[in-house]
Amino acid sequence: MAVSSETICAVATPSGRGGISVIRVSGNESARIAESITGHLPPPRYAHYGNFLAASGEIIDSGITLFFLGPDSFTGEDVIEFQAHGGPFVVDILLQEILSLGARLARPGEFSERAFLNDKIDLAQAEAIADLIESNSAEAARFAVRSLQGEFSSLVNALITAIVELRMYVEAAMD
């Protein structure tokens, strides 16, 4: 089930200078955008090193492109990741090129929202992503990871099953 026909993009790494920055693109136009910027679409789940090109043909940067074919991606949609050098101007130029090709900036948490709406994660796991990002201690991070892996959801589902079975038993006893 597609959540939206819009293709979204965002810088997935913290702002500032660094060795690399990751720009993530998700949606129906992801493959076309990757082909426009790199000249080809890499095979799913294989890293490809090459140039990132502007529409003019000018080289923006060089880096790694990864393609995740939906529904076997985090969001359940086609996803492209561009791993560029981490200078803020390079990242901004590449992001502007992606936007000019039809993507729009993602709202905070929109990639997780799409994953939830496409049944890739449940609500507890979506909330665990935010908890993991905001964790201020190793213990908080460990709990968030456990929830993200589905441990909390499994416990809740087991309780739901037990309550339904108890309800069936009570109803049968009343009859």
PDB file of C-alpha atoms in Angstrom:
ATOM      1  CA  MET A   1       0.000   0.000   0.000  1.00  0.00           C
ATOM      2  CA  ALA A   2       1.531   3.313  -1.028  1.00  0.00           C
ATOM      3  CA  VAL A   3       1.245   6.032   1.578  1.00  0.00           C
ATOM      4  CA  SER A   4       1.694   8.988  -0.720  1.00  0.00           C
ATOM      5  CA  SER A   5       2.509   9.660  -4.323  1.00  0.00           C
ATOM      6  CA  GLU A   6       4.993  12.320  -3.225  1.00  0.00           C
ATOM      7  CA  THR A   7       8.689  11.542  -3.149  1.00  0.00           C
ATOM      8  CA  ILE A   8      10.406  12.898  -0.064  1.00  0.00           C
ATOM      9  CA  CYS A   9      14.027  13.606   0.781  1.00  0.00           C
ATOM     10  CA  ALA A  10      16.081  14.684   3.765  1.00  0.00           C
ATOM     11  CA  VAL A  11      19.610  14.854   5.031  1.00  0.00           C
ATOM     12  CA  ALA A  12      19.830  11.842   7.347  1.00  0.00           C
ATOM     13  CA  THR A  13      23.041  12.829   9.113  1.00  0.00           C
ATOM     14  CA  PRO A  14      23.579  15.687  11.575  1.00  0.00           C
ATOM     15  CA  SER A  15      24.296  19.087  10.112  1.00  0.00           C
ATOM     16  CA  GLY A  16      27.818  20.424  10.101  1.00  0.00           C
ATOM     17  CA  ARG A  17      31.065  19.240   8.624  1.00  0.00           C
ATOM     18  CA  GLY A  18      32.015  15.592   8.506  1.00  0.00           C
ATOM     19  CA  GLY A  19      33.528  12.879   6.374  1.00  0.00           C
ATOM     20  CA  ILE A  20      30.207  11.946   4.804  1.00  0.00           C
ATOM     21  CA  SER A  21      26.610  13.061   4.772  1.00  0.00           C
ATOM     22  CA  VAL A  22      23.705  10.856   3.797  1.00  0.00           C
ATOM     23  CA  ILE A  23      20.738  12.175   1.855  1.00  0.00           C
ATOM     24  CA  ARG A  24      17.796   9.792   1.806  1.00  0.00           C
ATOM     25  CA  VAL A  25      15.054   9.809  -0.850  1.00  0.00           C
ATOM     26  CA  SER A  26      11.861   7.741  -0.591  1.00  0.00           C
ATOM     27  CA  GLY A  27       8.954   7.365  -2.988  1.00  0.00           C
ATOM     28  CA  ASN A  28       7.933   6.501  -6.530  1.00  0.00           C
ATOM     29  CA  GLU A  29      10.376   8.920  -8.143  1.00  0.00           C
ATOM     30  CA  SER A  30      13.453   7.725  -6.223  1.00  0.00           C
ATOM     31  CA  ALA A  31      14.813   5.545  -9.029  1.00  0.00           C
ATOM     32  CA  ARG A  32      14.339   8.292 -11.633  1.00  0.00           C
ATOM     33  CA  ILE A  33      16.082  10.805  -9.370  1.00  0.00           C
ATOM     34  CA  ALA A  34      19.023   8.430  -8.846  1.00  0.00           C
ATOM     35  CA  GLU A  35      19.324   7.875 -12.594  1.00  0.00           C
ATOM     36  CA  SER A  36      19.286  11.633 -13.201  1.00  0.00           C
ATOM     37  CA  ILE A  37      21.978  12.316 -10.616  1.00  0.00           C
ATOM     38  CA  THR A  38      24.251   9.309 -11.152  1.00  0.00           C
ATOM     39  CA  GLY A  39      23.493   8.342 -14.748  1.00  0.00           C
ATOM     40  CA  HIS A  40      22.239   4.895 -13.768  1.00  0.00           C
ATOM     41  CA  LEU A  41      20.353   2.951 -11.119  1.00  0.00           C
ATOM     42  CA  PRO A  42      22.525   0.626  -9.031  1.00  0.00           C
ATOM     43  CA  PRO A  43      21.262  -2.896  -8.353  1.00  0.00           C
ATOM     44  CA  PRO A  44      19.228  -3.131  -5.132  1.00  0.00           C
ATOM     45  CA  ARG A  45      21.329  -3.285  -1.958  1.00  0.00           C
ATOM     46  CA  TYR A  46      24.655  -2.831  -3.757  1.00  0.00           C
ATOM     47  CA  ALA A  47      26.812   0.209  -3.109  1.00  0.00           C
ATOM     48  CA  HIS A  48      27.951   2.014  -6.225  1.00  0.00           C
ATOM     49  CA  TYR A  49      30.686   4.652  -6.218  1.00  0.00           C
ATOM     50  CA  GLY A  50      30.454   7.379  -8.839  1.00  0.00           C
ATOM     51  CA  ASN A  51      29.813  11.013  -9.605  1.00  0.00           C
ATOM     52  CA  PHE A  52      26.753  13.005  -8.591  1.00  0.00           C
ATOM     53  CA  LEU A  53      25.763  15.228 -11.495  1.00  0.00           C
ATOM     54  CA  ALA A  54      23.709  18.408 -11.792  1.00  0.00           C
ATOM     55  CA  ALA A  55      21.167  18.694 -14.611  1.00  0.00           C
ATOM     56  CA  SER A  56      23.785  20.775 -16.476  1.00  0.00           C
ATOM     57  CA  GLY A  57      26.161  17.784 -16.407  1.00  0.00           C
ATOM     58  CA  GLU A  58      28.492  19.495 -13.945  1.00  0.00           C
ATOM     59  CA  ILE A  59      29.908  17.200 -11.254  1.00  0.00           C
ATOM     60  CA  ILE A  60      28.509  18.107  -7.819  1.00  0.00           C
ATOM     61  CA  ASP A  61      30.526  15.521  -5.887  1.00  0.00           C
ATOM     62  CA  SER A  62      31.416  11.856  -5.952  1.00  0.00           C
ATOM     63  CA  GLY A  63      30.209   9.286  -3.502  1.00  0.00           C
ATOM     64  CA  ILE A  64      28.206   6.153  -2.909  1.00  0.00           C
ATOM     65  CA  THR A  65      24.654   5.477  -4.058  1.00  0.00           C
ATOM     66  CA  LEU A  66      22.512   2.733  -2.528  1.00  0.00           C
ATOM     67  CA  PHE A  67      19.134   1.604  -3.869  1.00  0.00           C
ATOM     68  CA  PHE A  68      16.570  -0.208  -1.723  1.00  0.00           C
ATOM     69  CA  LEU A  69      13.703  -1.571  -3.794  1.00  0.00           C
ATOM     70  CA  GLY A  70      10.301  -1.349  -2.150  1.00  0.00           C
ATOM     71  CA  PRO A  71       8.654  -3.038  -0.405  1.00  0.00           C
ATOM     72  CA  ASP A  72      11.948  -4.381   0.988  1.00  0.00           C
ATOM     73  CA  SER A  73      13.094  -1.046   2.382  1.00  0.00           C
ATOM     74  CA  PHE A  74      12.641   0.796   5.667  1.00  0.00           C
ATOM     75  CA  THR A  75       9.680   2.828   4.382  1.00  0.00           C
ATOM     76  CA  GLY A  76       8.273   0.065   2.185  1.00  0.00           C
ATOM     77  CA  GLU A  77       8.858   2.316  -0.842  1.00  0.00           C
ATOM     78  CA  ASP A  78      11.765   2.628  -3.245  1.00  0.00           C
ATOM     79  CA  VAL A  79      14.562   4.340  -1.297  1.00  0.00           C
ATOM     80  CA  ILE A  80      17.798   5.890  -2.531  1.00  0.00           C
ATOM     81  CA  GLU A  81      20.659   6.948  -0.300  1.00  0.00           C
ATOM     82  CA  PHE A  82      23.346   9.292  -1.557  1.00  0.00           C
ATOM     83  CA  GLN A  83      26.488   9.285   0.576  1.00  0.00           C
ATOM     84  CA  ALA A  84      28.345  12.467  -0.284  1.00  0.00           C
ATOM     85  CA  HIS A  85      31.244  14.292   1.291  1.00  0.00           C
ATOM     86  CA  GLY A  86      30.077  16.008   4.457  1.00  0.00           C
ATOM     87  CA  GLY A  87      30.676  19.666   3.657  1.00  0.00           C
ATOM     88  CA  PRO A  88      27.482  21.673   4.178  1.00  0.00           C
ATOM     89  CA  PHE A  89      27.687  23.405   0.774  1.00  0.00           C
ATOM     90  CA  VAL A  90      28.132  20.134  -1.122  1.00  0.00           C
ATOM     91  CA  VAL A  91      25.203  18.599   0.752  1.00  0.00           C
ATOM     92  CA  ASP A  92      23.033  21.645   0.084  1.00  0.00           C
ATOM     93  CA  ILE A  93      23.845  21.639  -3.642  1.00  0.00           C
ATOM     94  CA  LEU A  94      23.021  17.919  -3.908  1.00  0.00           C
ATOM     95  CA  LEU A  95      19.838  18.366  -1.886  1.00  0.00           C
ATOM     96  CA  GLN A  96      18.748  21.268  -4.106  1.00  0.00           C
ATOM     97  CA  GLU A  97      19.343  19.095  -7.184  1.00  0.00           C
ATOM     98  CA  ILE A  98      17.156  16.338  -5.690  1.00  0.00           C
ATOM     99  CA  LEU A  99      14.430  18.888  -4.921  1.00  0.00           C
ATOM    100  CA  SER A 100      14.614  20.257  -8.470  1.00  0.00           C
ATOM    101  CA  LEU A 101      13.947  16.735  -9.753  1.00  0.00           C
ATOM    102  CA  GLY A 102      10.571  16.597  -7.987  1.00  0.00           C
ATOM    103  CA  ALA A 103      11.180  15.472  -4.429  1.00  0.00           C
ATOM    104  CA  ARG A 104      10.071  17.577  -1.489  1.00  0.00           C
ATOM    105  CA  LEU A 105      11.674  17.962   1.917  1.00  0.00           C
ATOM    106  CA  ALA A 106      10.426  15.378   4.382  1.00  0.00           C
ATOM    107  CA  ARG A 107       8.808  16.484   7.599  1.00  0.00           C
ATOM    108  CA  PRO A 108      10.564  15.385  10.804  1.00  0.00           C
ATOM    109  CA  GLY A 109       9.733  11.716  11.358  1.00  0.00           C
ATOM    110  CA  GLU A 110       8.096  11.277   7.953  1.00  0.00           C
ATOM    111  CA  PHE A 111      10.305   8.349   6.923  1.00  0.00           C
ATOM    112  CA  SER A 112       9.262   6.511  10.110  1.00  0.00           C
ATOM    113  CA  GLU A 113       5.651   7.558   9.522  1.00  0.00           C
ATOM    114  CA  ARG A 114       5.715   6.002   6.066  1.00  0.00           C
ATOM    115  CA  ALA A 115       7.287   2.839   7.481  1.00  0.00           C
ATOM    116  CA  PHE A 116       4.448   2.659  10.024  1.00  0.00           C
ATOM    117  CA  LEU A 117       1.721   3.371   7.450  1.00  0.00           C
ATOM    118  CA  ASN A 118       3.196   0.741   5.118  1.00  0.00           C
ATOM    119  CA  ASP A 119       3.167  -1.856   7.944  1.00  0.00           C
ATOM    120  CA  LYS A 120       6.966  -2.079   8.086  1.00  0.00           C
ATOM    121  CA  ILE A 121       7.028  -1.146  11.784  1.00  0.00           C
ATOM    122  CA  ASP A 122       4.349  -0.815  14.451  1.00  0.00           C
ATOM    123  CA  LEU A 123       3.601   2.263  16.534  1.00  0.00           C
ATOM    124  CA  ALA A 124       5.792   1.143  19.443  1.00  0.00           C
ATOM    125  CA  GLN A 125       8.719   0.662  17.059  1.00  0.00           C
ATOM    126  CA  ALA A 126       8.128   4.074  15.464  1.00  0.00           C
ATOM    127  CA  GLU A 127       8.187   5.662  18.895  1.00  0.00           C
ATOM    128  CA  ALA A 128      11.312   3.657  19.775  1.00  0.00           C
ATOM    129  CA  ILE A 129      13.163   5.267  16.868  1.00  0.00           C
ATOM    130  CA  ALA A 130      12.504   8.707  18.369  1.00  0.00           C
ATOM    131  CA  ASP A 131      13.455   7.388  21.814  1.00  0.00           C
ATOM    132  CA  LEU A 132      16.722   5.976  20.484  1.00  0.00           C
ATOM    133  CA  ILE A 133      17.625   9.235  18.765  1.00  0.00           C
ATOM    134  CA  GLU A 134      16.810  11.237  21.913  1.00  0.00           C
ATOM    135  CA  SER A 135      18.353   8.798  24.423  1.00  0.00           C
ATOM    136  CA  ASN A 136      20.676  10.406  26.953  1.00  0.00           C
ATOM    137  CA  SER A 137      22.186   7.272  28.464  1.00  0.00           C
ATOM    138  CA  ALA A 138      23.382   3.838  27.451  1.00  0.00           C
ATOM    139  CA  GLU A 139      20.508   2.281  29.398  1.00  0.00           C
ATOM    140  CA  ALA A 140      17.898   4.414  27.625  1.00  0.00           C
ATOM    141  CA  ALA A 141      19.458   3.495  24.272  1.00  0.00           C
ATOM    142  CA  ARG A 142      19.377  -0.236  25.160  1.00  0.00           C
ATOM    143  CA  PHE A 143      15.665  -0.045  26.084  1.00  0.00           C
ATOM    144  CA  ALA A 144      14.878   1.830  22.871  1.00  0.00           C
ATOM    145  CA  VAL A 145      16.728  -0.767  20.785  1.00  0.00           C
ATOM    146  CA  ARG A 146      14.849  -3.596  22.484  1.00  0.00           C
ATOM    147  CA  SER A 147      11.563  -1.857  21.728  1.00  0.00           C
ATOM    148  CA  LEU A 148      12.671  -1.150  18.151  1.00  0.00           C
ATOM    149  CA  GLN A 149      13.431  -4.848  17.695  1.00  0.00           C
ATOM    150  CA  GLY A 150       9.831  -5.615  18.662  1.00  0.00           C
ATOM    151  CA  GLU A 151      10.287  -6.857  22.227  1.00  0.00           C
ATOM    152  CA  PHE A 152       7.677  -4.480  23.674  1.00  0.00           C
ATOM    153  CA  SER A 153       5.281  -5.157  20.799  1.00  0.00           C
ATOM    154  CA  SER A 154       5.591  -8.911  21.358  1.00  0.00           C
ATOM    155  CA  LEU A 155       4.676  -8.484  25.027  1.00  0.00           C
ATOM    156  CA  VAL A 156       1.675  -6.315  24.152  1.00  0.00           C
ATOM    157  CA  ASN A 157       0.518  -8.791  21.497  1.00  0.00           C
ATOM    158  CA  ALA A 158       0.847 -11.664  23.979  1.00  0.00           C
ATOM    159  CA  LEU A 159      -1.329  -9.726  26.458  1.00  0.00           C
ATOM    160  CA  ILE A 160      -3.917  -9.024  23.760  1.00  0.00           C
ATOM    161  CA  THR A 161      -4.023 -12.727  22.858  1.00  0.00           C
ATOM    162  CA  ALA A 162      -4.405 -13.690  26.527  1.00  0.00           C
ATOM    163  CA  ILE A 163      -7.240 -11.172  27.014  1.00  0.00           C
ATOM    164  CA  VAL A 164      -9.064 -12.394  23.897  1.00  0.00           C
ATOM    165  CA  GLU A 165      -8.729 -16.004  25.059  1.00  0.00           C
ATOM    166  CA  LEU A 166      -9.955 -15.068  28.532  1.00  0.00           C
ATOM    167  CA  ARG A 167     -12.909 -13.218  27.013  1.00  0.00           C
ATOM    168  CA  MET A 168     -13.794 -16.275  24.892  1.00  0.00           C
ATOM    169  CA  TYR A 169     -13.581 -18.477  28.007  1.00  0.00           C
ATOM    170  CA  VAL A 170     -15.824 -16.110  30.024  1.00  0.00           C
ATOM    171  CA  GLU A 171     -18.364 -15.874  27.182  1.00  0.00           C
ATOM    172  CA  ALA A 172     -18.396 -19.661  26.770  1.00  0.00           C
ATOM    173  CA  ALA A 173     -18.841 -20.101  30.535  1.00  0.00           C
ATOM    174  CA  MET A 174     -21.749 -17.650  30.537  1.00  0.00           C
ATOM    175  CA  ASP A 175     -23.497 -19.641  27.798  1.00  0.00           C
TER     176      ASP A 175
END
